[in-house]
Amino acid sequence: MERLLLNDLTEWKNKTNRKPLILKGVRQCGKTYLLKEFGQQHYSDIAYFNFEETESLKSLFETDYDTKRILFELGLSIGKTINAGSTLVIFDEIQECGRAITSLKYFCENASEYHIVCAGSLLGIALNKQPSFPVGKVDFLTLYPMNFIEFLMANEENTLAEYLLSFGKGDHLSEPVANKLTTYLKQYYVTGGMPEVVQTWCETHDIEKTEKIQQMILDSYHYDFSKHAPIKDFPKISAVWQSIPEQLAKDNNKFIFGHVRKGWRAKDLEDALVWLESAGLVYKVCRIAKPFIPLSSYAEPTAFKLYLCDVGLLRKMSKLPYEVVLNATSNFREFKGAMTENFVLCELLKYSDDIPYYWTSGNMAEVDFIVQRGAEIIPIEVKSEKNVKARSLAEYRKKYEPKYSIKTSMRSETNGVGVLNIPLYLIGQLNNFWE
């Protein structure tokens, strides 16, 4: 399964000021596979250590933080020598060993010639609790579920994927290519981007087998709630998680704590929400009343929407039959908008790690996403089909006169003056559309 982040890992390897790398990402998005693939392609050897599978590894970090001793004893434990520069050291599930996280500071300061990468399924939770995190001593990358381009490559559509990666403003999509991309996009809505799900779909095109993998992933997330979250918070985390599809299906999509369970209020559920955010399972998109720089200063933390980390898991949690997605029906119209927004958000996060905002003007207008690019604030209106009437975006433009505005829909046109029309399957390539 080809992953575009491999290019970023290669850049990290070649940095002169390279530090130990922490690869963040939600469970089962492919972190371990990617790091091993990276090691096989760019190093003569790999030294792999999993702190969850081999608990005895933790004892190697308890005596002191002598990097030479740690590396020597790690090598002894696997029967090989760890060589500077030619061996890639992988610390997997590093969140299980707090002292291993702290040791990264000393690897940075005293053993920078060694190439060390770390991954963990709940690193966000662990880092929040880590009392002696090596601030400034590590590099970070985030691996998300496979995006639409990677989905095309998994379907052996490398030529088509390369075409989209280079596609820019003024280029034209022929009708056969646009139809092909629309078909693949609907399939992506069904599968999402979890690598094992995508692989199963590509190899079998069997929806039952595909959904079994999706359910397995969802079950593993629920297991994480019970295993890693505070006991008192487990019921709340589970309830918030389960309520997201239902809340996204509502007209305004705004998350309302009282809808999670009768009698529960924001103060009762805030810790549960923070846990889900830190685990990378949900994205909190806050409302802004004014699109001014910096956007964070104008965010309203009590007014927000919650989206899932993967559009395919959203479909599975919603119990939405795959036939409805592939062959849209009228009774799918409302939730289709929420699913499309979730897809666009995930694509935008691969364009920029910053979570966007949304804008409202009373009950009269709402723009789905507001992103910042340098000094420019860019509104993005999302349409699930070919209807591109965007009254809310027109209201926003009249009020704030942005240099750039974007409408994204199933239409294949990539034109527009003032308002750029970008097909949904190209929204992840925003960098190609700026002048």
CSV table of C-alpha atoms in Angstrom, one decimal:
chain,number,residue,atom,x,y,z
A,1,MET,CA,0.0,0.0,0.0
A,2,GLU,CA,1.8,3.1,-1.2
A,3,ARG,CA,1.7,6.1,1.2
A,4,LEU,CA,2.6,9.6,0.2
A,5,LEU,CA,4.1,10.3,3.7
A,6,LEU,CA,7.1,8.2,2.6
A,7,ASN,CA,8.5,11.3,0.9
A,8,ASP,CA,8.4,13.2,4.2
A,9,LEU,CA,10.2,10.3,6.0
A,10,THR,CA,12.9,10.5,3.3
A,11,GLU,CA,13.3,14.2,3.9
A,12,TRP,CA,13.6,13.6,7.6
A,13,LYS,CA,16.3,11.0,7.0
A,14,ASN,CA,18.3,13.5,5.0
A,15,LYS,CA,18.0,16.4,7.4
A,16,THR,CA,21.3,17.7,8.9
A,17,ASN,CA,19.5,18.6,12.1
A,18,ARG,CA,17.5,15.4,12.3
A,19,LYS,CA,16.0,14.5,15.7
A,20,PRO,CA,14.2,11.4,16.8
A,21,LEU,CA,10.9,11.2,15.0
A,22,ILE,CA,7.5,10.6,16.5
A,23,LEU,CA,4.9,9.4,14.0
A,24,LYS,CA,1.4,10.1,15.3
A,25,GLY,CA,-1.8,8.6,13.9
A,26,VAL,CA,-5.0,6.8,14.9
A,27,ARG,CA,-4.9,3.1,15.5
A,28,GLN,CA,-4.7,0.9,12.3
A,29,CYS,CA,-3.9,3.8,9.9
A,30,GLY,CA,-0.7,2.0,8.8
A,31,LYS,CA,2.1,3.5,11.0
A,32,THR,CA,4.0,0.3,11.6
A,33,TYR,CA,3.7,-0.8,8.0
A,34,LEU,CA,5.0,2.5,6.8
A,35,LEU,CA,8.0,2.7,9.1
A,36,LYS,CA,9.0,-0.8,8.2
A,37,GLU,CA,8.6,-0.1,4.5
A,38,PHE,CA,10.7,3.1,5.0
A,39,GLY,CA,13.4,1.1,6.7
A,40,GLN,CA,13.5,-1.6,4.0
A,41,GLN,CA,13.8,1.0,1.2
A,42,HIS,CA,16.3,3.4,2.8
A,43,TYR,CA,18.4,1.4,5.4
A,44,SER,CA,20.5,-1.7,5.4
A,45,ASP,CA,18.9,-3.0,8.6
A,46,ILE,CA,15.9,-2.5,10.9
A,47,ALA,CA,15.9,-2.9,14.7
A,48,TYR,CA,12.2,-3.2,15.6
A,49,PHE,CA,11.0,-3.0,19.3
A,50,ASN,CA,7.3,-3.2,20.4
A,51,PHE,CA,6.7,-2.0,24.0
A,52,GLU,CA,3.2,-3.5,24.0
A,53,GLU,CA,4.2,-7.0,22.8
A,54,THR,CA,7.5,-7.2,24.8
A,55,GLU,CA,7.0,-5.6,28.2
A,56,SER,CA,10.5,-6.6,29.4
A,57,LEU,CA,11.9,-3.9,27.1
A,58,LYS,CA,10.8,-1.3,29.5
A,59,SER,CA,13.4,-2.4,32.1
A,60,LEU,CA,16.2,-1.3,29.7
A,61,PHE,CA,15.2,2.3,30.3
A,62,GLU,CA,14.8,2.2,34.1
A,63,THR,CA,18.4,2.3,35.2
A,64,ASP,CA,19.5,5.5,33.5
A,65,TYR,CA,19.4,7.3,30.1
A,66,ASP,CA,22.8,6.3,28.9
A,67,THR,CA,22.2,6.0,25.2
A,68,LYS,CA,25.2,3.8,24.4
A,69,ARG,CA,24.1,1.3,27.1
A,70,ILE,CA,20.5,1.3,25.9
A,71,LEU,CA,21.4,0.8,22.3
A,72,PHE,CA,23.8,-2.0,23.2
A,73,GLU,CA,21.3,-3.8,25.3
A,74,LEU,CA,18.5,-3.3,22.8
A,75,GLY,CA,20.9,-4.9,20.2
A,76,LEU,CA,21.6,-7.8,22.6
A,77,SER,CA,17.8,-8.4,23.0
A,78,ILE,CA,17.4,-9.0,19.3
A,79,GLY,CA,20.8,-10.5,18.5
A,80,LYS,CA,22.2,-7.8,16.2
A,81,THR,CA,24.3,-4.7,16.3
A,82,ILE,CA,22.6,-1.4,16.0
A,83,ASN,CA,24.8,0.7,13.7
A,84,ALA,CA,24.6,4.5,13.4
A,85,GLY,CA,23.1,5.7,10.1
A,86,SER,CA,22.6,2.3,8.5
A,87,THR,CA,20.1,0.8,11.1
A,88,LEU,CA,16.6,2.3,11.5
A,89,VAL,CA,15.5,1.9,15.1
A,90,ILE,CA,11.7,1.6,15.4
A,91,PHE,CA,10.1,2.0,18.8
A,92,ASP,CA,6.5,0.9,18.3
A,93,GLU,CA,3.7,1.5,20.8
A,94,ILE,CA,6.1,3.8,22.7
A,95,GLN,CA,3.2,5.2,24.7
A,96,GLU,CA,3.5,2.1,26.8
A,97,CYS,CA,6.9,3.2,28.2
A,98,GLY,CA,7.1,6.8,29.5
A,99,ARG,CA,10.8,6.5,30.2
A,100,ALA,CA,11.4,5.5,26.5
A,101,ILE,CA,9.6,8.7,25.5
A,102,THR,CA,11.8,10.7,27.9
A,103,SER,CA,14.9,9.0,26.5
A,104,LEU,CA,14.4,10.6,23.1
A,105,LYS,CA,15.8,13.8,24.6
A,106,TYR,CA,19.1,12.1,25.3
A,107,PHE,CA,19.1,10.3,21.9
A,108,CYS,CA,18.8,13.8,20.4
A,109,GLU,CA,21.5,15.4,22.5
A,110,ASN,CA,24.0,12.5,22.8
A,111,ALA,CA,23.4,10.1,19.9
A,112,SER,CA,22.0,12.1,17.0
A,113,GLU,CA,23.9,9.9,14.5
A,114,TYR,CA,21.4,7.1,15.2
A,115,HIS,CA,18.1,7.1,13.3
A,116,ILE,CA,15.2,6.6,15.6
A,117,VAL,CA,11.5,6.6,14.7
A,118,CYS,CA,8.6,6.1,17.1
A,119,ALA,CA,4.9,5.2,16.7
A,120,GLY,CA,2.0,4.5,18.9
A,121,SER,CA,-1.7,4.1,18.6
A,122,LEU,CA,-2.6,6.3,21.5
A,123,LEU,CA,0.4,8.7,21.5
A,124,GLY,CA,-1.8,11.7,21.9
A,125,ILE,CA,-3.1,10.4,25.2
A,126,ALA,CA,0.3,9.4,26.4
A,127,LEU,CA,2.0,12.7,25.5
A,128,ASN,CA,-0.7,14.6,27.4
A,129,LYS,CA,0.1,12.6,30.5
A,130,GLN,CA,3.9,12.6,30.1
A,131,PRO,CA,5.5,14.7,32.8
A,132,SER,CA,8.9,14.9,31.2
A,133,PHE,CA,8.2,15.1,27.5
A,134,PRO,CA,11.3,16.0,25.5
A,135,VAL,CA,10.1,19.4,24.2
A,136,GLY,CA,12.1,20.6,21.2
A,137,LYS,CA,14.1,17.4,21.0
A,138,VAL,CA,11.9,15.4,18.6
A,139,ASP,CA,10.4,15.8,15.1
A,140,PHE,CA,6.8,15.0,14.5
A,141,LEU,CA,4.8,13.7,11.5
A,142,THR,CA,1.2,12.7,11.4
A,143,LEU,CA,-0.1,9.7,9.4
A,144,TYR,CA,-3.8,9.9,8.5
A,145,PRO,CA,-5.9,7.1,7.0
A,146,MET,CA,-5.3,6.8,3.2
A,147,ASN,CA,-6.5,9.8,1.3
A,148,PHE,CA,-8.3,9.6,-2.1
A,149,ILE,CA,-5.0,9.7,-4.1
A,150,GLU,CA,-3.6,6.8,-2.1
A,151,PHE,CA,-6.9,4.9,-2.6
A,152,LEU,CA,-6.5,5.3,-6.4
A,153,MET,CA,-3.0,3.9,-6.2
A,154,ALA,CA,-4.2,1.0,-4.1
A,155,ASN,CA,-6.6,0.3,-7.0
A,156,GLU,CA,-3.6,0.2,-9.4
A,157,GLU,CA,-4.6,3.6,-10.8
A,158,ASN,CA,-1.2,5.1,-10.5
A,159,THR,CA,-1.4,7.0,-13.8
A,160,LEU,CA,-4.7,8.6,-12.7
A,161,ALA,CA,-3.3,9.4,-9.3
A,162,GLU,CA,-0.2,11.1,-10.8
A,163,TYR,CA,-2.5,13.0,-13.1
A,164,LEU,CA,-4.5,14.4,-10.2
A,165,LEU,CA,-1.3,15.2,-8.2
A,166,SER,CA,-0.2,17.5,-11.0
A,167,PHE,CA,-3.7,18.8,-11.9
A,168,GLY,CA,-4.0,22.6,-11.5
A,169,LYS,CA,-6.0,25.7,-12.2
A,170,GLY,CA,-7.1,25.9,-15.8
A,171,ASP,CA,-6.6,22.2,-16.5
A,172,HIS,CA,-9.6,20.4,-18.0
A,173,LEU,CA,-11.1,17.0,-17.0
A,174,SER,CA,-12.6,15.0,-19.8
A,175,GLU,CA,-16.1,13.5,-19.2
A,176,PRO,CA,-14.8,9.8,-19.2
A,177,VAL,CA,-12.1,10.7,-16.6
A,178,ALA,CA,-14.5,12.7,-14.5
A,179,ASN,CA,-17.0,9.8,-14.5
A,180,LYS,CA,-14.3,7.3,-13.5
A,181,LEU,CA,-13.2,9.6,-10.6
A,182,THR,CA,-16.8,10.0,-9.4
A,183,THR,CA,-17.2,6.2,-9.3
A,184,TYR,CA,-14.0,5.8,-7.3
A,185,LEU,CA,-15.0,8.6,-5.0
A,186,LYS,CA,-18.3,6.8,-4.1
A,187,GLN,CA,-16.3,3.6,-3.5
A,188,TYR,CA,-14.0,5.6,-1.2
A,189,TYR,CA,-17.0,6.9,0.8
A,190,VAL,CA,-17.9,3.2,1.3
A,191,THR,CA,-14.4,2.0,2.3
A,192,GLY,CA,-12.7,5.0,3.8
A,193,GLY,CA,-8.9,5.0,4.1
A,194,MET,CA,-8.0,2.4,6.7
A,195,PRO,CA,-5.3,0.4,4.9
A,196,GLU,CA,-6.6,-3.1,5.7
A,197,VAL,CA,-10.1,-2.1,4.7
A,198,VAL,CA,-8.8,-0.6,1.4
A,199,GLN,CA,-6.7,-3.7,0.7
A,200,THR,CA,-9.6,-6.1,1.4
A,201,TRP,CA,-11.9,-4.1,-0.9
A,202,CYS,CA,-9.2,-3.9,-3.7
A,203,GLU,CA,-8.5,-7.6,-3.6
A,204,THR,CA,-12.1,-8.9,-3.2
A,205,HIS,CA,-14.6,-6.2,-3.9
A,206,ASP,CA,-16.6,-8.1,-1.3
A,207,ILE,CA,-18.6,-5.7,0.8
A,208,GLU,CA,-19.2,-8.2,3.6
A,209,LYS,CA,-15.5,-8.9,4.0
A,210,THR,CA,-14.7,-5.2,3.8
A,211,GLU,CA,-17.3,-4.3,6.5
A,212,LYS,CA,-16.0,-7.1,8.8
A,213,ILE,CA,-12.6,-5.3,8.8
A,214,GLN,CA,-14.3,-2.0,9.5
A,215,GLN,CA,-16.2,-3.5,12.4
A,216,MET,CA,-13.0,-5.0,13.8
A,217,ILE,CA,-11.4,-1.6,13.8
A,218,LEU,CA,-14.4,0.0,15.5
A,219,ASP,CA,-14.3,-2.8,18.1
A,220,SER,CA,-10.6,-2.2,18.7
A,221,TYR,CA,-11.4,1.5,19.3
A,222,HIS,CA,-14.1,0.6,21.8
A,223,TYR,CA,-11.6,-1.8,23.5
A,224,ASP,CA,-9.2,1.2,23.8
A,225,PHE,CA,-11.9,3.1,25.6
A,226,SER,CA,-12.2,0.4,28.2
A,227,LYS,CA,-8.5,-0.3,28.5
A,228,HIS,CA,-6.8,3.1,28.5
A,229,ALA,CA,-9.4,5.7,29.5
A,230,PRO,CA,-10.2,6.4,33.2
A,231,ILE,CA,-12.9,4.0,34.4
A,232,LYS,CA,-15.2,6.8,35.3
A,233,ASP,CA,-15.0,8.3,31.8
A,234,PHE,CA,-15.5,5.1,29.8
A,235,PRO,CA,-19.3,5.3,29.6
A,236,LYS,CA,-19.1,9.0,28.6
A,237,ILE,CA,-16.4,8.4,25.9
A,238,SER,CA,-18.4,5.6,24.5
A,239,ALA,CA,-21.7,7.6,24.5
A,240,VAL,CA,-20.1,10.6,22.8
A,241,TRP,CA,-18.4,8.4,20.2
A,242,GLN,CA,-21.7,6.6,19.4
A,243,SER,CA,-23.7,9.8,19.1
A,244,ILE,CA,-21.5,11.4,16.4
A,245,PRO,CA,-23.3,9.9,13.3
A,246,GLU,CA,-26.7,10.8,14.7
A,247,GLN,CA,-25.7,14.4,15.4
A,248,LEU,CA,-24.1,14.8,12.0
A,249,ALA,CA,-27.3,13.7,10.4
A,250,LYS,CA,-29.2,16.7,11.9
A,251,ASP,CA,-29.8,19.8,9.8
A,252,ASN,CA,-27.2,22.1,11.4
A,253,ASN,CA,-24.7,19.3,12.3
A,254,LYS,CA,-23.8,21.2,15.5
A,255,PHE,CA,-22.8,18.9,18.4
A,256,ILE,CA,-25.2,19.2,21.3
A,257,PHE,CA,-24.1,17.5,24.6
A,258,GLY,CA,-27.7,17.1,25.7
A,259,HIS,CA,-28.4,14.9,22.8
A,260,VAL,CA,-25.7,12.4,23.9
A,261,ARG,CA,-27.8,11.3,26.8
A,262,LYS,CA,-30.7,13.0,28.6
A,263,GLY,CA,-29.5,15.0,31.6
A,264,TRP,CA,-25.8,15.1,30.6
A,265,ARG,CA,-24.3,18.6,30.2
A,266,ALA,CA,-21.1,20.0,28.7
A,267,LYS,CA,-19.2,19.9,32.0
A,268,ASP,CA,-20.0,16.2,32.3
A,269,LEU,CA,-18.7,15.3,28.9
A,270,GLU,CA,-15.7,17.6,28.3
A,271,ASP,CA,-13.1,15.1,29.5
A,272,ALA,CA,-14.6,12.4,27.3
A,273,LEU,CA,-14.4,14.7,24.3
A,274,VAL,CA,-10.8,15.7,25.0
A,275,TRP,CA,-9.9,12.0,25.3
A,276,LEU,CA,-11.4,11.3,21.8
A,277,GLU,CA,-9.6,14.3,20.3
A,278,SER,CA,-6.2,13.3,21.8
A,279,ALA,CA,-6.6,9.8,20.5
A,280,GLY,CA,-7.1,11.2,17.0
A,281,LEU,CA,-10.5,9.6,16.7
A,282,VAL,CA,-12.5,12.8,16.2
A,283,TYR,CA,-12.0,16.3,14.9
A,284,LYS,CA,-13.6,19.2,16.6
A,285,VAL,CA,-14.4,22.0,14.1
A,286,CYS,CA,-15.3,25.2,16.0
A,287,ARG,CA,-17.5,28.0,14.8
A,288,ILE,CA,-16.1,31.5,14.2
A,289,ALA,CA,-18.3,34.6,14.1
A,290,LYS,CA,-15.6,36.7,12.3
A,291,PRO,CA,-13.0,35.3,9.8
A,292,PHE,CA,-10.1,37.4,11.0
A,293,ILE,CA,-6.4,36.5,11.7
A,294,PRO,CA,-5.6,34.6,13.9
A,295,LEU,CA,-8.7,32.4,13.4
A,296,SER,CA,-8.2,30.7,16.8
A,297,SER,CA,-8.8,34.0,18.5
A,298,TYR,CA,-12.3,34.2,17.1
A,299,ALA,CA,-13.3,30.5,17.7
A,300,GLU,CA,-16.2,29.7,19.9
A,301,PRO,CA,-15.2,26.5,21.8
A,302,THR,CA,-18.8,25.8,22.9
A,303,ALA,CA,-20.2,25.8,19.4
A,304,PHE,CA,-18.7,23.1,17.3
A,305,LYS,CA,-19.2,20.0,15.0
A,306,LEU,CA,-17.6,16.6,15.6
A,307,TYR,CA,-16.4,14.6,12.6
A,308,LEU,CA,-14.8,11.1,12.5
A,309,CYS,CA,-11.2,10.3,11.6
A,310,ASP,CA,-12.4,8.3,8.6
A,311,VAL,CA,-15.4,8.6,6.3
A,312,GLY,CA,-15.7,4.8,5.8
A,313,LEU,CA,-15.9,4.3,9.5
A,314,LEU,CA,-18.6,7.0,9.7
A,315,ARG,CA,-20.6,5.1,7.1
A,316,LYS,CA,-20.2,1.8,8.9
A,317,MET,CA,-21.2,3.3,12.3
A,318,SER,CA,-24.2,4.9,10.7
A,319,LYS,CA,-25.3,1.5,9.4
A,320,LEU,CA,-25.6,3.1,6.0
A,321,PRO,CA,-25.9,0.4,3.3
A,322,TYR,CA,-23.2,0.6,0.7
A,323,GLU,CA,-25.8,0.4,-2.1
A,324,VAL,CA,-27.3,3.7,-1.0
A,325,VAL,CA,-23.9,5.4,-1.3
A,326,LEU,CA,-23.0,3.9,-4.7
A,327,ASN,CA,-26.5,4.5,-6.0
A,328,ALA,CA,-27.8,7.6,-4.3
A,329,THR,CA,-31.5,7.7,-3.3
A,330,SER,CA,-33.6,10.6,-2.2
A,331,ASN,CA,-33.8,9.5,1.4
A,332,PHE,CA,-30.0,9.7,1.7
A,333,ARG,CA,-29.9,13.4,0.8
A,334,GLU,CA,-29.4,14.9,4.3
A,335,PHE,CA,-26.8,12.5,5.6
A,336,LYS,CA,-25.0,12.6,2.3
A,337,GLY,CA,-24.1,16.2,3.0
A,338,ALA,CA,-22.5,15.3,6.4
A,339,MET,CA,-20.6,12.4,4.9
A,340,THR,CA,-19.3,14.7,2.1
A,341,GLU,CA,-18.2,17.3,4.7
A,342,ASN,CA,-16.4,14.5,6.7
A,343,PHE,CA,-14.5,13.5,3.5
A,344,VAL,CA,-13.5,17.1,2.7
A,345,LEU,CA,-12.3,17.7,6.2
A,346,CYS,CA,-10.1,14.6,6.1
A,347,GLU,CA,-8.7,15.7,2.7
A,348,LEU,CA,-8.0,19.2,4.1
A,349,LEU,CA,-6.1,17.8,7.0
A,350,LYS,CA,-3.7,16.1,4.7
A,351,TYR,CA,-3.3,19.4,2.9
A,352,SER,CA,-2.7,21.1,6.3
A,353,ASP,CA,-2.5,19.7,9.8
A,354,ASP,CA,-4.5,22.6,11.1
A,355,ILE,CA,-8.2,21.8,11.8
A,356,PRO,CA,-10.3,24.3,10.0
A,357,TYR,CA,-13.3,26.3,11.4
A,358,TYR,CA,-16.8,27.0,10.1
A,359,TRP,CA,-18.6,30.3,9.9
A,360,THR,CA,-22.2,31.2,10.6
A,361,SER,CA,-24.2,34.5,10.4
A,362,GLY,CA,-27.1,34.0,12.8
A,363,ASN,CA,-29.5,31.5,11.3
A,364,MET,CA,-29.2,33.0,7.8
A,365,ALA,CA,-25.9,31.6,6.4
A,366,GLU,CA,-23.3,28.9,7.1
A,367,VAL,CA,-20.0,28.2,5.3
A,368,ASP,CA,-18.8,24.7,5.9
A,369,PHE,CA,-15.0,25.3,6.4
A,370,ILE,CA,-12.8,28.3,6.9
A,371,VAL,CA,-9.0,27.7,6.4
A,372,GLN,CA,-6.0,30.0,6.6
A,373,ARG,CA,-3.3,30.0,4.0
A,374,GLY,CA,-0.6,32.5,5.0
A,375,ALA,CA,-2.3,35.9,5.3
A,376,GLU,CA,-5.4,34.7,3.4
A,377,ILE,CA,-8.6,33.4,5.0
A,378,ILE,CA,-10.4,31.1,2.6
A,379,PRO,CA,-14.1,30.0,2.8
A,380,ILE,CA,-15.0,26.5,1.4
A,381,GLU,CA,-18.6,25.6,0.6
A,382,VAL,CA,-19.2,21.8,0.2
A,383,LYS,CA,-21.9,20.4,-2.0
A,384,SER,CA,-22.5,16.6,-2.2
A,385,GLU,CA,-23.8,16.6,-5.7
A,386,LYS,CA,-23.7,18.9,-8.8
A,387,ASN,CA,-25.8,21.6,-7.4
A,388,VAL,CA,-23.4,24.5,-6.9
A,389,LYS,CA,-25.8,27.2,-5.7
A,390,ALA,CA,-24.1,28.6,-2.6
A,391,ARG,CA,-26.2,31.3,-1.0
A,392,SER,CA,-24.2,31.2,2.3
A,393,LEU,CA,-20.9,31.6,0.4
A,394,ALA,CA,-22.3,34.5,-1.5
A,395,GLU,CA,-23.3,36.1,1.8
A,396,TYR,CA,-19.9,35.6,3.2
A,397,ARG,CA,-18.2,37.1,0.1
A,398,LYS,CA,-20.5,40.1,0.2
A,399,LYS,CA,-19.6,40.7,3.8
A,400,TYR,CA,-15.8,40.0,3.8
A,401,GLU,CA,-14.7,40.2,0.2
A,402,PRO,CA,-12.1,37.3,0.4
A,403,LYS,CA,-9.4,37.1,-2.3
A,404,TYR,CA,-10.1,33.3,-2.7
A,405,SER,CA,-13.3,31.3,-2.2
A,406,ILE,CA,-13.9,27.7,-3.0
A,407,LYS,CA,-16.9,25.7,-4.0
A,408,THR,CA,-16.4,21.9,-4.2
A,409,SER,CA,-18.9,19.5,-5.6
A,410,MET,CA,-19.3,16.6,-8.0
A,411,ARG,CA,-19.1,18.9,-10.9
A,412,SER,CA,-16.0,18.4,-13.0
A,413,GLU,CA,-15.4,22.0,-13.9
A,414,THR,CA,-12.3,23.6,-12.4
A,415,ASN,CA,-13.0,27.2,-13.3
A,416,GLY,CA,-14.2,30.4,-11.7
A,417,VAL,CA,-13.2,34.0,-11.1
A,418,GLY,CA,-13.3,35.0,-7.5
A,419,VAL,CA,-14.9,31.6,-6.6
A,420,LEU,CA,-12.9,28.6,-7.6
A,421,ASN,CA,-14.9,25.5,-8.6
A,422,ILE,CA,-13.0,22.4,-7.5
A,423,PRO,CA,-14.3,18.8,-7.9
A,424,LEU,CA,-14.6,16.9,-4.6
A,425,TYR,CA,-12.0,14.3,-5.8
A,426,LEU,CA,-9.5,17.2,-6.3
A,427,ILE,CA,-10.0,19.1,-3.0
A,428,GLY,CA,-6.9,17.5,-1.5
A,429,GLN,CA,-4.8,19.2,-4.2
A,430,LEU,CA,-5.6,22.8,-3.1
A,431,ASN,CA,-1.9,23.8,-3.4
A,432,ASN,CA,-2.1,23.3,-7.2
A,433,PHE,CA,-4.9,25.9,-7.6
A,434,TRP,CA,-3.3,29.0,-6.2
A,435,GLU,CA,-2.0,31.7,-8.6
